[in-house]
Amino acid sequence: SNWLAVGDAAAVYDPLMAQGIYKGLSTGIKGAESIMKAIGGEQEAMTRFQSSMIDEFNSYQKARDYFYQQEQRWTKTPFWQRRVRRRKSVK
């Protein structure tokens, strides 16, 4: 308890989706804001942050799967076969 993971420590995004730097910076800022709120007495701030991270990652996975399934040129190559497989949502 009393800690937050941000950036790649919280969720790793596929480099092909070009989200890594943006997510690292945005989750760092949101994480810092949540910590400040928690220090200020808002006990649920960190729990809300965790929930939002899970929701964002699940949304990313859906978008990633959609875009990867659009690629039809190399469907039989191992690279794309690994990426087209559906993954379970984080809970």
mmCIF file with all atom_site columns, C-alpha atoms in Angstrom:
data_model
loop_
_atom_site.group_PDB
_atom_site.id
_atom_site.type_symbol
_atom_site.label_atom_id
_atom_site.label_alt_id
_atom_site.label_comp_id
_atom_site.label_asym_id
_atom_site.label_entity_id
_atom_site.label_seq_id
_atom_site.pdbx_PDB_ins_code
_atom_site.Cartn_x
_atom_site.Cartn_y
_atom_site.Cartn_z
_atom_site.occupancy
_atom_site.B_iso_or_equiv
_atom_site.pdbx_formal_charge
_atom_site.auth_seq_id
_atom_site.auth_comp_id
_atom_site.auth_asym_id
_atom_site.auth_atom_id
_atom_site.pdbx_PDB_model_num
ATOM 1  C CA . SER A 1 1  ? 0.000  0.000   0.000   1.00 0.00 ? 1  SER A CA 1
ATOM 2  C CA . ASN A 1 2  ? 0.937  3.673   -0.297  1.00 0.00 ? 2  ASN A CA 1
ATOM 3  C CA . TRP A 1 3  ? 2.798  3.463   -3.594  1.00 0.00 ? 3  TRP A CA 1
ATOM 4  C CA . LEU A 1 4  ? 1.983  3.837   -7.291  1.00 0.00 ? 4  LEU A CA 1
ATOM 5  C CA . ALA A 1 5  ? 3.552  2.423   -10.424 1.00 0.00 ? 5  ALA A CA 1
ATOM 6  C CA . VAL A 1 6  ? 3.767  4.804   -13.388 1.00 0.00 ? 6  VAL A CA 1
ATOM 7  C CA . GLY A 1 7  ? 5.154  4.599   -16.903 1.00 0.00 ? 7  GLY A CA 1
ATOM 8  C CA . ASP A 1 8  ? 6.500  1.205   -17.968 1.00 0.00 ? 8  ASP A CA 1
ATOM 9  C CA . ALA A 1 9  ? 6.350  0.018   -14.362 1.00 0.00 ? 9  ALA A CA 1
ATOM 10 C CA . ALA A 1 10 ? 2.553  0.310   -14.550 1.00 0.00 ? 10 ALA A CA 1
ATOM 11 C CA . ALA A 1 11 ? 1.876  -0.854  -18.110 1.00 0.00 ? 11 ALA A CA 1
ATOM 12 C CA . VAL A 1 12 ? 4.060  -1.648  -21.089 1.00 0.00 ? 12 VAL A CA 1
ATOM 13 C CA . TYR A 1 13 ? 2.776  -0.522  -24.466 1.00 0.00 ? 13 TYR A CA 1
ATOM 14 C CA . ASP A 1 14 ? 3.871  -2.112  -27.735 1.00 0.00 ? 14 ASP A CA 1
ATOM 15 C CA . PRO A 1 15 ? 6.412  0.158   -29.474 1.00 0.00 ? 15 PRO A CA 1
ATOM 16 C CA . LEU A 1 16 ? 4.517  -0.251  -32.754 1.00 0.00 ? 16 LEU A CA 1
ATOM 17 C CA . MET A 1 17 ? 1.637  1.685   -31.171 1.00 0.00 ? 17 MET A CA 1
ATOM 18 C CA . ALA A 1 18 ? 3.926  4.640   -30.319 1.00 0.00 ? 18 ALA A CA 1
ATOM 19 C CA . GLN A 1 19 ? 2.466  5.190   -26.839 1.00 0.00 ? 19 GLN A CA 1
ATOM 20 C CA . GLY A 1 20 ? 5.477  4.650   -24.563 1.00 0.00 ? 20 GLY A CA 1
ATOM 21 C CA . ILE A 1 21 ? 6.830  8.176   -24.092 1.00 0.00 ? 21 ILE A CA 1
ATOM 22 C CA . TYR A 1 22 ? 3.380  9.749   -23.955 1.00 0.00 ? 22 TYR A CA 1
ATOM 23 C CA . LYS A 1 23 ? 2.112  7.218   -21.410 1.00 0.00 ? 23 LYS A CA 1
ATOM 24 C CA . GLY A 1 24 ? 5.287  7.503   -19.339 1.00 0.00 ? 24 GLY A CA 1
ATOM 25 C CA . LEU A 1 25 ? 4.916  11.260  -19.043 1.00 0.00 ? 25 LEU A CA 1
ATOM 26 C CA . SER A 1 26 ? 1.142  11.369  -18.637 1.00 0.00 ? 26 SER A CA 1
ATOM 27 C CA . THR A 1 27 ? 1.017  8.629   -15.995 1.00 0.00 ? 27 THR A CA 1
ATOM 28 C CA . GLY A 1 28 ? 3.906  10.277  -14.143 1.00 0.00 ? 28 GLY A CA 1
ATOM 29 C CA . ILE A 1 29 ? 1.944  13.522  -13.959 1.00 0.00 ? 29 ILE A CA 1
ATOM 30 C CA . LYS A 1 30 ? -1.327 11.795  -13.021 1.00 0.00 ? 30 LYS A CA 1
ATOM 31 C CA . GLY A 1 31 ? 0.486  9.653   -10.458 1.00 0.00 ? 31 GLY A CA 1
ATOM 32 C CA . ALA A 1 32 ? 2.084  12.707  -8.856  1.00 0.00 ? 32 ALA A CA 1
ATOM 33 C CA . GLU A 1 33 ? -1.306 14.441  -8.698  1.00 0.00 ? 33 GLU A CA 1
ATOM 34 C CA . SER A 1 34 ? -2.824 11.357  -7.059  1.00 0.00 ? 34 SER A CA 1
ATOM 35 C CA . ILE A 1 35 ? -0.024 11.199  -4.497  1.00 0.00 ? 35 ILE A CA 1
ATOM 36 C CA . MET A 1 36 ? -0.486 14.876  -3.649  1.00 0.00 ? 36 MET A CA 1
ATOM 37 C CA . LYS A 1 37 ? -4.234 14.336  -3.198  1.00 0.00 ? 37 LYS A CA 1
ATOM 38 C CA . ALA A 1 38 ? -3.583 11.328  -0.970  1.00 0.00 ? 38 ALA A CA 1
ATOM 39 C CA . ILE A 1 39 ? -1.123 13.340  1.134   1.00 0.00 ? 39 ILE A CA 1
ATOM 40 C CA . GLY A 1 40 ? -3.810 16.008  1.382   1.00 0.00 ? 40 GLY A CA 1
ATOM 41 C CA . GLY A 1 41 ? -6.199 13.484  2.881   1.00 0.00 ? 41 GLY A CA 1
ATOM 42 C CA . GLU A 1 42 ? -8.094 12.226  -0.171  1.00 0.00 ? 42 GLU A CA 1
ATOM 43 C CA . GLN A 1 43 ? -7.732 8.538   0.660   1.00 0.00 ? 43 GLN A CA 1
ATOM 44 C CA . GLU A 1 44 ? -9.261 7.159   -2.549  1.00 0.00 ? 44 GLU A CA 1
ATOM 45 C CA . ALA A 1 45 ? -6.993 9.132   -4.901  1.00 0.00 ? 45 ALA A CA 1
ATOM 46 C CA . MET A 1 46 ? -4.465 6.349   -5.357  1.00 0.00 ? 46 MET A CA 1
ATOM 47 C CA . THR A 1 47 ? -7.138 3.691   -5.809  1.00 0.00 ? 47 THR A CA 1
ATOM 48 C CA . ARG A 1 48 ? -8.787 5.828   -8.507  1.00 0.00 ? 48 ARG A CA 1
ATOM 49 C CA . PHE A 1 49 ? -5.420 6.212   -10.214 1.00 0.00 ? 49 PHE A CA 1
ATOM 50 C CA . GLN A 1 50 ? -4.916 2.439   -10.255 1.00 0.00 ? 50 GLN A CA 1
ATOM 51 C CA . SER A 1 51 ? -8.409 1.907   -11.660 1.00 0.00 ? 51 SER A CA 1
ATOM 52 C CA . SER A 1 52 ? -7.831 4.492   -14.376 1.00 0.00 ? 52 SER A CA 1
ATOM 53 C CA . MET A 1 53 ? -4.528 2.817   -15.313 1.00 0.00 ? 53 MET A CA 1
ATOM 54 C CA . ILE A 1 54 ? -6.296 -0.532  -15.696 1.00 0.00 ? 54 ILE A CA 1
ATOM 55 C CA . ASP A 1 55 ? -9.093 1.045   -17.764 1.00 0.00 ? 55 ASP A CA 1
ATOM 56 C CA . GLU A 1 56 ? -6.590 2.851   -20.013 1.00 0.00 ? 56 GLU A CA 1
ATOM 57 C CA . PHE A 1 57 ? -4.562 -0.314  -20.558 1.00 0.00 ? 57 PHE A CA 1
ATOM 58 C CA . ASN A 1 58 ? -7.661 -2.349  -21.418 1.00 0.00 ? 58 ASN A CA 1
ATOM 59 C CA . SER A 1 59 ? -8.701 0.348   -23.918 1.00 0.00 ? 59 SER A CA 1
ATOM 60 C CA . TYR A 1 60 ? -5.204 0.353   -25.399 1.00 0.00 ? 60 TYR A CA 1
ATOM 61 C CA . GLN A 1 61 ? -5.337 -3.435  -25.837 1.00 0.00 ? 61 GLN A CA 1
ATOM 62 C CA . LYS A 1 62 ? -8.631 -3.191  -27.732 1.00 0.00 ? 62 LYS A CA 1
ATOM 63 C CA . ALA A 1 63 ? -7.280 -0.443  -30.007 1.00 0.00 ? 63 ALA A CA 1
ATOM 64 C CA . ARG A 1 64 ? -4.020 -2.314  -30.547 1.00 0.00 ? 64 ARG A CA 1
ATOM 65 C CA . ASP A 1 65 ? -5.862 -5.529  -31.441 1.00 0.00 ? 65 ASP A CA 1
ATOM 66 C CA . TYR A 1 66 ? -8.096 -3.642  -33.875 1.00 0.00 ? 66 TYR A CA 1
ATOM 67 C CA . PHE A 1 67 ? -5.179 -2.005  -35.679 1.00 0.00 ? 67 PHE A CA 1
ATOM 68 C CA . TYR A 1 68 ? -3.083 -5.157  -35.754 1.00 0.00 ? 68 TYR A CA 1
ATOM 69 C CA . GLN A 1 69 ? -5.951 -7.103  -37.272 1.00 0.00 ? 69 GLN A CA 1
ATOM 70 C CA . GLN A 1 70 ? -6.095 -4.559  -40.095 1.00 0.00 ? 70 GLN A CA 1
ATOM 71 C CA . GLU A 1 71 ? -2.678 -5.708  -41.330 1.00 0.00 ? 71 GLU A CA 1
ATOM 72 C CA . GLN A 1 72 ? -3.336 -8.424  -43.886 1.00 0.00 ? 72 GLN A CA 1
ATOM 73 C CA . ARG A 1 73 ? -0.139 -8.512  -45.958 1.00 0.00 ? 73 ARG A CA 1
ATOM 74 C CA . TRP A 1 74 ? 1.949  -10.771 -43.730 1.00 0.00 ? 74 TRP A CA 1
ATOM 75 C CA . THR A 1 75 ? -0.618 -12.765 -41.740 1.00 0.00 ? 75 THR A CA 1
ATOM 76 C CA . LYS A 1 76 ? 1.386  -15.982 -41.921 1.00 0.00 ? 76 LYS A CA 1
ATOM 77 C CA . THR A 1 77 ? 4.602  -14.543 -40.479 1.00 0.00 ? 77 THR A CA 1
ATOM 78 C CA . PRO A 1 78 ? 5.393  -15.276 -36.815 1.00 0.00 ? 78 PRO A CA 1
ATOM 79 C CA . PHE A 1 79 ? 5.801  -11.549 -36.070 1.00 0.00 ? 79 PHE A CA 1
ATOM 80 C CA . TRP A 1 80 ? 2.195  -10.714 -36.994 1.00 0.00 ? 80 TRP A CA 1
ATOM 81 C CA . GLN A 1 81 ? 0.725  -13.980 -35.739 1.00 0.00 ? 81 GLN A CA 1
ATOM 82 C CA . ARG A 1 82 ? 1.989  -13.140 -32.235 1.00 0.00 ? 82 ARG A CA 1
ATOM 83 C CA . ARG A 1 83 ? 0.451  -9.693  -32.410 1.00 0.00 ? 83 ARG A CA 1
ATOM 84 C CA . VAL A 1 84 ? -2.962 -10.652 -33.762 1.00 0.00 ? 84 VAL A CA 1
ATOM 85 C CA . ARG A 1 85 ? -3.716 -13.071 -30.930 1.00 0.00 ? 85 ARG A CA 1
ATOM 86 C CA . ARG A 1 86 ? -6.285 -11.659 -28.551 1.00 0.00 ? 86 ARG A CA 1
ATOM 87 C CA . ARG A 1 87 ? -5.229 -11.029 -24.983 1.00 0.00 ? 87 ARG A CA 1
ATOM 88 C CA . LYS A 1 88 ? -7.364 -11.076 -21.877 1.00 0.00 ? 88 LYS A CA 1
ATOM 89 C CA . SER A 1 89 ? -8.231 -7.795  -20.220 1.00 0.00 ? 89 SER A CA 1
ATOM 90 C CA . VAL A 1 90 ? -6.536 -6.824  -16.980 1.00 0.00 ? 90 VAL A CA 1
ATOM 91 C CA . LYS A 1 91 ? -8.829 -6.849  -13.956 1.00 0.00 ? 91 LYS A CA 1
#
